[in-house]
Structure formats: structure tokens, C-alpha cells
XYZ file of C-alpha atoms in Angstrom:
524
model
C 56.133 53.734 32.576
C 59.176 51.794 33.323
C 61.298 54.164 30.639
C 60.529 56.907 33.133
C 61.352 54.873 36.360
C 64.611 53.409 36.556
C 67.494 52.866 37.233
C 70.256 51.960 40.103
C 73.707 51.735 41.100
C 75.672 49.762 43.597
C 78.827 50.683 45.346
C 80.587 47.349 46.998
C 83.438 45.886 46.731
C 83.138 42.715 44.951
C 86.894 41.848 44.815
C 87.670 41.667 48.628
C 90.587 44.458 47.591
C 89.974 47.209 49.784
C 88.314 49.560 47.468
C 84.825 50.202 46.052
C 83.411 48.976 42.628
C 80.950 49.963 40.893
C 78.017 48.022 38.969
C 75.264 50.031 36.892
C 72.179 49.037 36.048
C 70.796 49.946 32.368
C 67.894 49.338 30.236
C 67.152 48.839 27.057
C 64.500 48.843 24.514
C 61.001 47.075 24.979
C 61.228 44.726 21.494
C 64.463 43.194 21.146
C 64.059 43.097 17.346
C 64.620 47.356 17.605
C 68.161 48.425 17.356
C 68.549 50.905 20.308
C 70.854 53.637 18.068
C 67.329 53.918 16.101
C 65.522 54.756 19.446
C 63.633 58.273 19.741
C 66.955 58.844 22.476
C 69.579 57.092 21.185
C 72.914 55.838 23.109
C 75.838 57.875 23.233
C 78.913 56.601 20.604
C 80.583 53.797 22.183
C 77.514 52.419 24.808
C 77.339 48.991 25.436
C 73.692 47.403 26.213
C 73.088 45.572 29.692
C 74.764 46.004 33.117
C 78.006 47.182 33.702
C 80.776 46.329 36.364
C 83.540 48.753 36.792
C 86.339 47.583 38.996
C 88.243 50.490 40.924
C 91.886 49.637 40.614
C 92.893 51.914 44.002
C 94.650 49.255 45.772
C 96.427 48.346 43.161
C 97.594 51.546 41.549
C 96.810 54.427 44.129
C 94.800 56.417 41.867
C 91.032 56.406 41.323
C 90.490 54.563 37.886
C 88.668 52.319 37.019
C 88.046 49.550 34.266
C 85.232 47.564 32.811
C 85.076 43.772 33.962
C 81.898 42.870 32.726
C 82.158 40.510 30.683
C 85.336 38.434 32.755
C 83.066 38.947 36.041
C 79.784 37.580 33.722
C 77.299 40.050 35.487
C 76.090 42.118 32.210
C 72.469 41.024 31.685
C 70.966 42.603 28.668
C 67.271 43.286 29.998
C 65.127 46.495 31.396
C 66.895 47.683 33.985
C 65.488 48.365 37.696
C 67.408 47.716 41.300
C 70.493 46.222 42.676
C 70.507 44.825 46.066
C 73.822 43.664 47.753
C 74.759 41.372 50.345
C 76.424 38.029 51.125
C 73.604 35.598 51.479
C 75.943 32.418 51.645
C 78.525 34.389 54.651
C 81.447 33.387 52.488
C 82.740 36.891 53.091
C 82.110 37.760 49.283
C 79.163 40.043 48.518
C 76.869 39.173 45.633
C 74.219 40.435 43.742
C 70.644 40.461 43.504
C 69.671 42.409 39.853
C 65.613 43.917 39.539
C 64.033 44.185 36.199
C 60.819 45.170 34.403
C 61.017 41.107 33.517
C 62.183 38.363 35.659
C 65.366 39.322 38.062
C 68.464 37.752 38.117
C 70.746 36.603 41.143
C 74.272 36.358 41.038
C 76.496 34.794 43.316
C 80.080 35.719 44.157
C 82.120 32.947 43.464
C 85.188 34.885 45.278
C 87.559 34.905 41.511
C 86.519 37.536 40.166
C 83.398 36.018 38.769
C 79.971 35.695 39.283
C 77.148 32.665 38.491
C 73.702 33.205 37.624
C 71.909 31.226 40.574
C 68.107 32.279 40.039
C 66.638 29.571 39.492
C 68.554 27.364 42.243
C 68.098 29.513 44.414
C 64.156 30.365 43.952
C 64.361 33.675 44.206
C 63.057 34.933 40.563
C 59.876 37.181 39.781
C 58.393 37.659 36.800
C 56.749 40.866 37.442
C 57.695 44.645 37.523
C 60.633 44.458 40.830
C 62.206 47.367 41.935
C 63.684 48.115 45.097
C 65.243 44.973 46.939
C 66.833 44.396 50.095
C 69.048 41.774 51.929
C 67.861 41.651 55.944
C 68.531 38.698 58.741
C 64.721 39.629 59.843
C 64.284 36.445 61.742
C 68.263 36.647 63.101
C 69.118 33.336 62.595
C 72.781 34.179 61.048
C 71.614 34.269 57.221
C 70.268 37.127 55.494
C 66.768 37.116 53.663
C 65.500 38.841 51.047
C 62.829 41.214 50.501
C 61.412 42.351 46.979
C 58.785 45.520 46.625
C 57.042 45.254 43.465
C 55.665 47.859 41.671
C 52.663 47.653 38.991
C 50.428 45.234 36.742
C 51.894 47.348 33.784
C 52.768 45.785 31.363
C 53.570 46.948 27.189
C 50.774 45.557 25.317
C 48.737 46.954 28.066
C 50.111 50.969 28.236
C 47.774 53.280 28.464
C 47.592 56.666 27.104
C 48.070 59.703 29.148
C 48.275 63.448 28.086
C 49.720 66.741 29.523
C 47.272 69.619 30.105
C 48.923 70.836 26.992
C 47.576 67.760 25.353
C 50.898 66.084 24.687
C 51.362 62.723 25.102
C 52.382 62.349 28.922
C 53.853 59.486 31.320
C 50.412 57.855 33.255
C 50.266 58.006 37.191
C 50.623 54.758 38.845
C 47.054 55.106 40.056
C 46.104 53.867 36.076
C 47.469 50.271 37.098
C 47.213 47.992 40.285
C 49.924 47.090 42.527
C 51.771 43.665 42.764
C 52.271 42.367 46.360
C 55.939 42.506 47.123
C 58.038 39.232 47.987
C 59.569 37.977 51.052
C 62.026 34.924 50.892
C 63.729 33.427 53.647
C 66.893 31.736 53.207
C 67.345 28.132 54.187
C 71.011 28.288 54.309
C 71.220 25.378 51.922
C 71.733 27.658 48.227
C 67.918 27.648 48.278
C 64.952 30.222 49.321
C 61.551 30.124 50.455
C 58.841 32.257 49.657
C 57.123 33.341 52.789
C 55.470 36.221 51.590
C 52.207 34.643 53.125
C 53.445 33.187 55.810
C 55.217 36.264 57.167
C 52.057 38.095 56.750
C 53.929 40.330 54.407
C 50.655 39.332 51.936
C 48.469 41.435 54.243
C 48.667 44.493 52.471
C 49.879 45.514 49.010
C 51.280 48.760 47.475
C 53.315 50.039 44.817
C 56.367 49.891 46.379
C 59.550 51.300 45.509
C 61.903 52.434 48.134
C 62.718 50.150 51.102
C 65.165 50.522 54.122
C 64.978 47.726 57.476
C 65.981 49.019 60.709
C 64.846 48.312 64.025
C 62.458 51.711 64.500
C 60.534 50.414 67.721
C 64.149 49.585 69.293
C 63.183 45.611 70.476
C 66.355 44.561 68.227
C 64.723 42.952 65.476
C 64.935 44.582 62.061
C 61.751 46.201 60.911
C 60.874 47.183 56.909
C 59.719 50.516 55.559
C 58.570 50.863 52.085
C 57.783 54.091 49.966
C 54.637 53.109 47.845
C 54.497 55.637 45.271
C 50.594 57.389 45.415
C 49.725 55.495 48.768
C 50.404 55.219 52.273
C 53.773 53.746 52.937
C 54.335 50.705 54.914
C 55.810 50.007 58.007
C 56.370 45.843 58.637
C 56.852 45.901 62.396
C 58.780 42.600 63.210
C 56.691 40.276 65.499
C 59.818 38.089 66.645
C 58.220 35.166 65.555
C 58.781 35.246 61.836
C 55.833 36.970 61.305
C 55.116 41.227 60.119
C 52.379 43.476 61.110
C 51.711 46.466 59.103
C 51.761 49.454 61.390
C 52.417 52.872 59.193
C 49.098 54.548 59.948
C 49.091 53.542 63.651
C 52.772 54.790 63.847
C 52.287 58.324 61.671
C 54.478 57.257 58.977
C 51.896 56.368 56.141
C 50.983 60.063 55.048
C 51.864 63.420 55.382
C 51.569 65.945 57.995
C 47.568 66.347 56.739
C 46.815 63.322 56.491
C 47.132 62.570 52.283
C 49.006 59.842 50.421
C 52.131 60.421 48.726
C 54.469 59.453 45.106
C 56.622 57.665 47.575
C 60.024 57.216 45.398
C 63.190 57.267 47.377
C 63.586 56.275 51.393
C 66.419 56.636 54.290
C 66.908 55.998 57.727
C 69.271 57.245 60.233
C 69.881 59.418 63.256
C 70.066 62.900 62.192
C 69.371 64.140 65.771
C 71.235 62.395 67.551
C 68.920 60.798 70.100
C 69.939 57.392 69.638
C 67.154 56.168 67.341
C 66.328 55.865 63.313
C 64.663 58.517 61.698
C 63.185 58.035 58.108
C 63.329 60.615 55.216
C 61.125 60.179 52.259
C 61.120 61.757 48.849
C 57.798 62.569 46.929
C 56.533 63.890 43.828
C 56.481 67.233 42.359
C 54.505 69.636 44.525
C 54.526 67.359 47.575
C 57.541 67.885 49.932
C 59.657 65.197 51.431
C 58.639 63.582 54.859
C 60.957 63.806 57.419
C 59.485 61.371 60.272
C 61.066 61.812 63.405
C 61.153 58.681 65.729
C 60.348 58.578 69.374
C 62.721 55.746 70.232
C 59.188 53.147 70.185
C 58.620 53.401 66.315
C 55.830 56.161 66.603
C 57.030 59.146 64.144
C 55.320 62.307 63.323
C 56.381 64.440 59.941
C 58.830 67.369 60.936
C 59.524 68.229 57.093
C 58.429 71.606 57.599
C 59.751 71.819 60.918
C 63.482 71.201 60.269
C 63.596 73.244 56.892
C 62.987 70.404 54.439
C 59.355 71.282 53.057
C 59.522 73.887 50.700
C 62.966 73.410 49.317
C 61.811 70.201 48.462
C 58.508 71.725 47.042
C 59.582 72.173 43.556
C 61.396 68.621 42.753
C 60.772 65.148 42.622
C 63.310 63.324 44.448
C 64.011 59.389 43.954
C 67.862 58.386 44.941
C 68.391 60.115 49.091
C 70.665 58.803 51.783
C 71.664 60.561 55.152
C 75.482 60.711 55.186
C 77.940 63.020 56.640
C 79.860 64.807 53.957
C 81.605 67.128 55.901
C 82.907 64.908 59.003
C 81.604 67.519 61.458
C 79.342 64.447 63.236
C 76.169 65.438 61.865
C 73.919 63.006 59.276
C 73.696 65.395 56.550
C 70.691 64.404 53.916
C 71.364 64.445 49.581
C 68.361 63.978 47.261
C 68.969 62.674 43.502
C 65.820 65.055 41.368
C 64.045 63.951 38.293
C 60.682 64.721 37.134
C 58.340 62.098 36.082
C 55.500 64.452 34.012
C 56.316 66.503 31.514
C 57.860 70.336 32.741
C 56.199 73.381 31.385
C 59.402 74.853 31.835
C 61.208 73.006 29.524
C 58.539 72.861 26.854
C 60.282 72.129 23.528
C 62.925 70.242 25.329
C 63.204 66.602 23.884
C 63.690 65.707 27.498
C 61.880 67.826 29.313
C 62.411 65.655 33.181
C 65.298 67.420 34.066
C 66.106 68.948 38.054
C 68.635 69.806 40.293
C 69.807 67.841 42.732
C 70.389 68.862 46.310
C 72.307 68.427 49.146
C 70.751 69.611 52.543
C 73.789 70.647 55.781
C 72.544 69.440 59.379
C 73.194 72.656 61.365
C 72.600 70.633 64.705
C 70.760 71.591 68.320
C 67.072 71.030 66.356
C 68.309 73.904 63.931
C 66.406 73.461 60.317
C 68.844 72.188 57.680
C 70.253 74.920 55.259
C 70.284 74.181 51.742
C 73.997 73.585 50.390
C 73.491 72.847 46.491
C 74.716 76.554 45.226
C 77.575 76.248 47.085
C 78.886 72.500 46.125
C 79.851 73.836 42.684
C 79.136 72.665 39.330
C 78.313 69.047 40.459
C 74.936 70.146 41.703
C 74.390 72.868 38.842
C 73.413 70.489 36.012
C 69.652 69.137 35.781
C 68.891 65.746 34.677
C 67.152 63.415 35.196
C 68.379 61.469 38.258
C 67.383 58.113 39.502
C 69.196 56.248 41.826
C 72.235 56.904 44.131
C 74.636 55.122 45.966
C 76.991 56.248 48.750
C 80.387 55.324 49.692
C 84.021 55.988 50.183
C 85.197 55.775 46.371
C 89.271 56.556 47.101
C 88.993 55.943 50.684
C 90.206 59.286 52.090
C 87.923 59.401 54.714
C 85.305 61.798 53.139
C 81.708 60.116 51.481
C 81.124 60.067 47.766
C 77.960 59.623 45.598
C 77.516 58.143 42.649
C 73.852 58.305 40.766
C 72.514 56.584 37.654
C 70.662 59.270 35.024
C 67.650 58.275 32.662
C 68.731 58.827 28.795
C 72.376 60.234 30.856
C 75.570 59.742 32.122
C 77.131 58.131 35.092
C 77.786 60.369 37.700
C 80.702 60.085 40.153
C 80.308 63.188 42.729
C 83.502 63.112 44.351
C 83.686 64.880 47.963
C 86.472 67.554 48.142
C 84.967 68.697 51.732
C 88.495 67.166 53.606
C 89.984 70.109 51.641
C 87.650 72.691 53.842
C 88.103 71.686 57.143
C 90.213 69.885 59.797
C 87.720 67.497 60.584
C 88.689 63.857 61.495
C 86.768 60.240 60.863
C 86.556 56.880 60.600
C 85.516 54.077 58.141
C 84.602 50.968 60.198
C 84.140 47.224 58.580
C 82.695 44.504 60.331
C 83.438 40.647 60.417
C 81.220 38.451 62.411
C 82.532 35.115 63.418
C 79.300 33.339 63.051
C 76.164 33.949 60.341
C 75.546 37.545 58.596
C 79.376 37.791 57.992
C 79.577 41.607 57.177
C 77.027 42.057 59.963
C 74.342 43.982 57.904
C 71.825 45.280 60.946
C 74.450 45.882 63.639
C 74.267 49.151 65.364
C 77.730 50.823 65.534
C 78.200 53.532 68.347
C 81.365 55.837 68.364
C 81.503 57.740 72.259
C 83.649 60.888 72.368
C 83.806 63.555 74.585
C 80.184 64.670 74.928
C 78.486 63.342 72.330
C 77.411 59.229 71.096
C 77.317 58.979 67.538
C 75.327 56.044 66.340
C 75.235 54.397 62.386
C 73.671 51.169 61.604
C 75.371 48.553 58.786
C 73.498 48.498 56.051
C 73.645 47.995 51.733
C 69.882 49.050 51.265
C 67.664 52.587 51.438
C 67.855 55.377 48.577
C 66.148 54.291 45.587
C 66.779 50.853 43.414
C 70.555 51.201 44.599
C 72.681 49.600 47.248
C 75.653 51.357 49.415
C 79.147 50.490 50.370
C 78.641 47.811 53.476
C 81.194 50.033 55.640
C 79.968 52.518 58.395
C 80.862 56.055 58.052
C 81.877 58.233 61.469
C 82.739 61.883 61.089
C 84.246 63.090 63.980
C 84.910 67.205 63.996
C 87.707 68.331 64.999
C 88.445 65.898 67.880
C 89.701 63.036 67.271
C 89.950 61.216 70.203
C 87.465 57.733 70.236
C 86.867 56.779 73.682
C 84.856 54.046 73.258
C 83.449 52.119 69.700
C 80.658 49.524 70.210
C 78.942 47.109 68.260
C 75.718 45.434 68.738
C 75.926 42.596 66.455
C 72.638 41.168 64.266
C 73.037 38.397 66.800
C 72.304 41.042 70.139
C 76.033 40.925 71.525
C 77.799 44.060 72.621
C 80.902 44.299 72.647
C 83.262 47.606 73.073
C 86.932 48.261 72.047
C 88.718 51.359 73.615
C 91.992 52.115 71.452
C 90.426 52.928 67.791
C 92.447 55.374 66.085
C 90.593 58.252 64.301
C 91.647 58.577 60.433
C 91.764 55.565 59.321
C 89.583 52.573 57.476
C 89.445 49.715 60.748
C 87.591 46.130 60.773
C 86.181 45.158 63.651
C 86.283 41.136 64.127
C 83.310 39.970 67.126
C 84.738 37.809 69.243
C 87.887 40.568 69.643
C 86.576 43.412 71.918
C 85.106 43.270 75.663
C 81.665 42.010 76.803
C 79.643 44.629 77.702
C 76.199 43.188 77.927
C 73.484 41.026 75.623
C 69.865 42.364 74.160
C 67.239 40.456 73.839
């Protein structure tokens, strides 16, 4: 199963330069006696085993190019390949890395050169079993960012079971053939060191085969709450109890099933506010025959599935989806949704293929005023024509021009950099907004960042996690349509300050520094 199931990418920008890097998680093969050009799919010419780090030389050069720093950076662990979470868990202002496997996971910190140290085991933070998606979260807001793990499965190679196609070839098991793991919370202690509290947190209460994750604050108290896609059962929502402690609420909230009621393959997860009412919605991809969720949010973390609703049902029939994000590619102010496809069961469509997983991606436009989206990938041109088989995808301003990228890993395929030519189309203006907080959580991941114009209050959280195994660039994304005129940006910092700042310039890449901007009022 785990040849079928990875991997991610992360977009962040390790060197403090200005621009975004990318690192690539990879797999390999299952005995490390095998020589992986004699494997059934062999490497292209020229591959190099284990994680890759690709440094974008923008700054320096003005032109999108990159090269690979691997080994100089010491981040390229030869192992099977899952997730990549990203955040700065020591607030020295340099992001670092925490690496998934089917195996134990690795941790790397940032030592702010250039280069990177292995600090698993110092730090406590290892698991031996199959990890997947990870994410960095301040859930109990003391100024230091946690970490959560979702495991998946018991599976493991000596145990693989055999599972067949209704053609009677041999065929890639459900997940419903093994039992879950529980997932992992640790909390950090500020010191180099974690804790496990995966009991203590309650976060032990119920267990799942997770994969996705994304933590927002869905019941709007100001504490960051954690969704998690379990793949063939309900998801889970950890409501934050302000006391250090979880409570699972997805079935009391309507986001642990679909519209009728039945489990889902839970893969990839997003949250954001696609309808502009000032609260997180969550998107979900699913298996094959299934349909993505799209739970709308009430504003007090109760959600009901609008998938069918808003247009996103049937197009989303057909595929299995795993890497998603909502993002704005076309600056018109509207959190438009993309969906990285790969099938996970053999396709009777592509019998004889030696591959036969491969799909489409998509890319969904938010036509606004509780219109349904309209479906966009035949009209993106021939980076949405070719079907693979896609895993995870991470978002970000690649050559900072003010329009949102893509970039999403491929089983037995290439990298893919998706490059958005949109600013080409239209007129429409934006903004790229950093943040530095002067105490704790120093790129303030969980602050809530509100652009006002004219009309309309436009509101994007900070965040590295959601999609699927992959992390995104740390920077919040604005488009603006055609009017450029900010009237008002505010923050909400992890730590419940407001503050506001009233002469932001549209069309341009800004950081905001708390402490800098006016008062406005505290949350609790």
C-alpha cells in the first residue's frame, strides 16, 4: 500500500532570501539490498534516491531557476517517502522541517546557513509507524508551535495482503484490510525537546486512518481546532477545549460523512472562506465514485455538505483527488479550489497500461453570490491535459509576481511546477503579506489576516499545512480585482491582538511586524 500512497512537496523558503524553495519527498524500494533501476518502474536516467532540496535562485538572478542543494543543506534522507510539514518550532525566524515516512520520521532543524541538523531524537518527536500528514499548530497559544502527526495503518511488508481486481489481477487492498494507528500529538517545551501528549490531550480518544489534516479555529472562540481526513471512516474534528485538552466533535458538527450519512476514502483536506462570510469552510477529497465534501461552516463549527449544492459533486464523481488547496488564481477576490487526481485501484480504462492510476487534475473558478463553481481544467491548457498519477500539492508564489503557483509530486512521475500565467488575462491587482511576530510563533502560523476594501472583507488565515502530505508557502495571498485601493489590513495574531494598518499598497510582497500597526481591540 504505501507504493500507491505517497508522496509530498513543500514550498518555503528555507534561505530567508525572499523567494520560494522547493523540497520533494521520494521513495524508494522496500529491501535496500534491490537496486531501484531493476524495479518493475524503474527511475528515469539521471534520478537520485532520497529527498531533494531545490533552492530558487530569484533573488539572486531575477529569473526562475533553480538548483539542487541537497547534499550542502544535508536534508536528503534515503527512506519511503510520505509528508513534509513546515514551520519554525524554535521562533528563530528560520523554518525547518518535519519529514513523514513509511519508517521512522525525521526532523530537521534550520540552522539559518544554509544547512540543516537531524534533531529527532533530541527532540522526541520520532514514530516508528506508517506517518503521513503532519502539521505545526500553537494549539495551546503559548508562543511555540506543536506538532501533530496522523498516522495511517498497521501495514506493514511481511504482512501485505493480497487483493485482486474484478478482472482478477492483482490489485492495491482497501485500508479497511488493516487497522489504524492512533495519530500523535506533541507539545513543545520550548527547551529543543517535545512531549507526547497524545493521551493527555485526549487526542487518544478516537483513532482513524488519517491522512489529510488542516487546524483552524472552525467554532470561532480563537483557539485553533484540527480536522483530519481518515481515509474509509468518518473524519475527525478535535474541537479545542482551551485547556490543553481535544474533544472529538465531527458527527455532532456534520463533518464526519457525507450528505447521506456514509463514510468516506478521506485523502486530501482544505480550509478557507470561499463565501466570504467571515468563517473557514473545509473541502475534502474522496475516492473514486464518491464526490468531494464541501462543508460549509455556520460561523460556530456546525457544517453541513453543500458539494452538490455549489457544483462540486459530480465533476468530482469520476476522480480520486489527494493534493487540494483553496487559492485565488485569478486575483478577482474569490478562493478558487484545485484538486491533484490519482487513482488508487486499478482503471478499466486503462487496462493494459503498466500504470494504469492515471487522472486529470482540476481546477474549479468561484463564480461568487452562492453561484456553483464552473469547472476551469479545459481551459488552463496543457498543464491540466496530462493524467498521472498525482499525490501531493503545494501552493505558493514561485517568482513572486503576485499570481499563485502549484507545484505537485507524481507516483512513478515527474515534478510538476504549474506556473500561473492568469496576470496575463486580466487587470486584477493583489497582495502577498508576511508576518513577523515580536514574541513566540514568529511567522505567526494561525493569525487571521483581513484585507477591507470598498464593499467587501476578504479574510485568509497563515498557515504551512492542509492539501495532502505537503506544506505551503507561510505567506498570505490577497487578490484584489480590479481595485486596488486597501483601506484597512488587520491581523489577529496567534496571541488574540488586533491590530490594523491603513496605508498598504496593493501590488506588492509586504511584512507586517506586530507591535507596528494600531490597537484595535483583544479576543479572548
Amino acid at each position: 500500500m504505501p507504493e500507491i500512497m505517497g508522496a509530498g512537496v513543500a514550498l518555503f523558503d528555507y534561505d530567508n532570501d525572499g523567494d520560494l524553495d522547493v523540497y520533494v519527498i521520494q521513495g524508494t524500494v522496500f529491501d535496500p539490498s534491490q537496486d531501484a533501476r531493476r524495479a518493475k518502474f524503474p527511475p528515469a536516467p539521471g534520478w537520485t534516491p532520497g529527498n531533494r532540496l531545490f533552492r530558487n535562485l530569484l533573488s539572486e538572478t531575477g529569473k526562475l531557476q533553480f538548483v539542487d542543494v541537497t547534499e550542502k543543506a544535508g536534508v536528503g534522507h534515503v527512506g519511503y517517502g510520505m509528508g513534509v510539514a513546515v514551520g519554525d518550532y524554535d521562533n528563530d525566524g528560520f523554518q525547518d522541517l518535519y519529514v513523514t515516512n513509511f519508517g521512522r520520521n525525521i526532523f530537521y532543524h534550520n540552522n539559518g546557513d544554509g544547512t540543516f541538523t537531524d534533531v529527532t531524537a533530541k527532540a522526541g518527536v520520532d514514530d516508528p509507524r506508517w506517518s503521513t500528514s503532519a502539521a505545526w499548530v500553537d494549539y495551546d497559544r503559548d508562543g511555540r508551535l506543536d506538532l501533530f502527526v496522523a498516522n495511517y495503518l498497521d501495514f506493514t511488508v511481511k504482512g501485505n495482503k493480497h487483493c485482486y481486481a474484478s478482472t482478477g489481477e492483482r490489485d492495491y487492498c482497501t485500508p479497511k484490510m488493516y487497522q489504524p494507528v492512533p495519530a500523535r500529538l506533541f507539545h513543545n517545551r520550548g527547551d529543543g525537546t517535545f512531549e507526547d501528549v497524545t493521551e493527555a490531550a485526549g487526542i487518544g480518544a478516537a483513532v482513524g486512518p488519517g491522512l489529510g489534516i488542516v487546524c483552524a479555529d472552525f467554532n470561532g472562540n480563537g483557539w485553533p481546532d484540527i480536522y483530519v481526513a481518515n481515509d474509509g471512516a468518518a473524519a475527525h474534528l478535535w474541537i479545542n477545549q482551551r485547556n490543553g485538552t481535544f474533544k472529538e466533535m465531527s458527527l455532532l458538527s456534520g463533518a464526519a460523512y457525507s450528505a447521506d450519512g456514509l463514510p468516506q476514502a478521506g485523502m486530501g483536506v482544505a480550509a478557507g472562506d470561499f463565501d466570504g462570510d467571515g468563517n473557514e469552510d473545509i473541502f475534502k477529497t474522496n475516492l473514486t465514485n464518491e464526490g468531494a465534501n464541501l462543508y460549509v461552516n455556520d460561523g460556530h463549527g456546525n457544517f453541513y455538505d453543500a458539494s452538490a449544492e455549489f457544483g462540486l459533486l459530480l465533476p468530482t464523481f469520476p476522480y480520486t483527488g489527494f493534493g487540494t488547496e483553496w487559492f485565488d488564481y485569478d486575483n478577482d477576490g474569490r478562493l478558487d479550489l484545485f484538486i491533484a487526481n490519482g487513482a488508487v485501484n486499478r482503471m478499466e480504462s486503462l487496462r493494459g497500461s503498466p500504470y494504469p492510476f492515471g487522472q486529470p487534475n482540476q481546477l474549479f473558478h468561484n463564480e461568487g453570490d452562492g453561484k456553483k463553481f464552473r469547472e476551469m481544467t479545459g481551459a488552463t491548457g496543457s498543464a491540466f491535459a496530462m493524467a498521472e498519477v498525482s499525490r501531493g500539492a503545494a501552493f505558493g508564489d514561485i517568482d513572486n509576481d503576485g499570481a499563485m503557483d502549484i507545484v505537485v509530486a507524481n507516483n512513478n512521475g515527474p515534478l510538476r511546477l504549474l506556473l500561473n500565467q492568469s496576470r496575463s488575462l486580466n487587470r486584477n491587482h493583489w497582495l502577498l503579506v508576511r508576518l513577523e511576530a515580536s514574541h513566540g510563533n514568529r511567522l505567526g502560523i494561525g493569525a487571521l489576516v483581513e484585507v477591507r476594501q470598498k464593499g467587501r472583507r476578504l479574510l485568509r488565515r497563515v498557515h504551512t499545512d492542509s492539501s495532502y502530505l505537503s506544506a505551503n508557502d507561510v505567506r498570505v495571498h490577497f487578490g484584489l480585482g480590479e481595485d486596488p485601493k486597501i483601506e484597512d489590513l488587520i491581523v489577529c495574531w496567534p496571541d488574540g491582538q488586533h491590530e490594523a494598518w491603513d496605508k498598504i499598497q496593493a501590488d506588492r510582497i509586504v511584512t507586517i511586524r506586530q507591535g507596528t500597526g494600531r490597537s484595535i481591540r483583544s479576543h479572548g
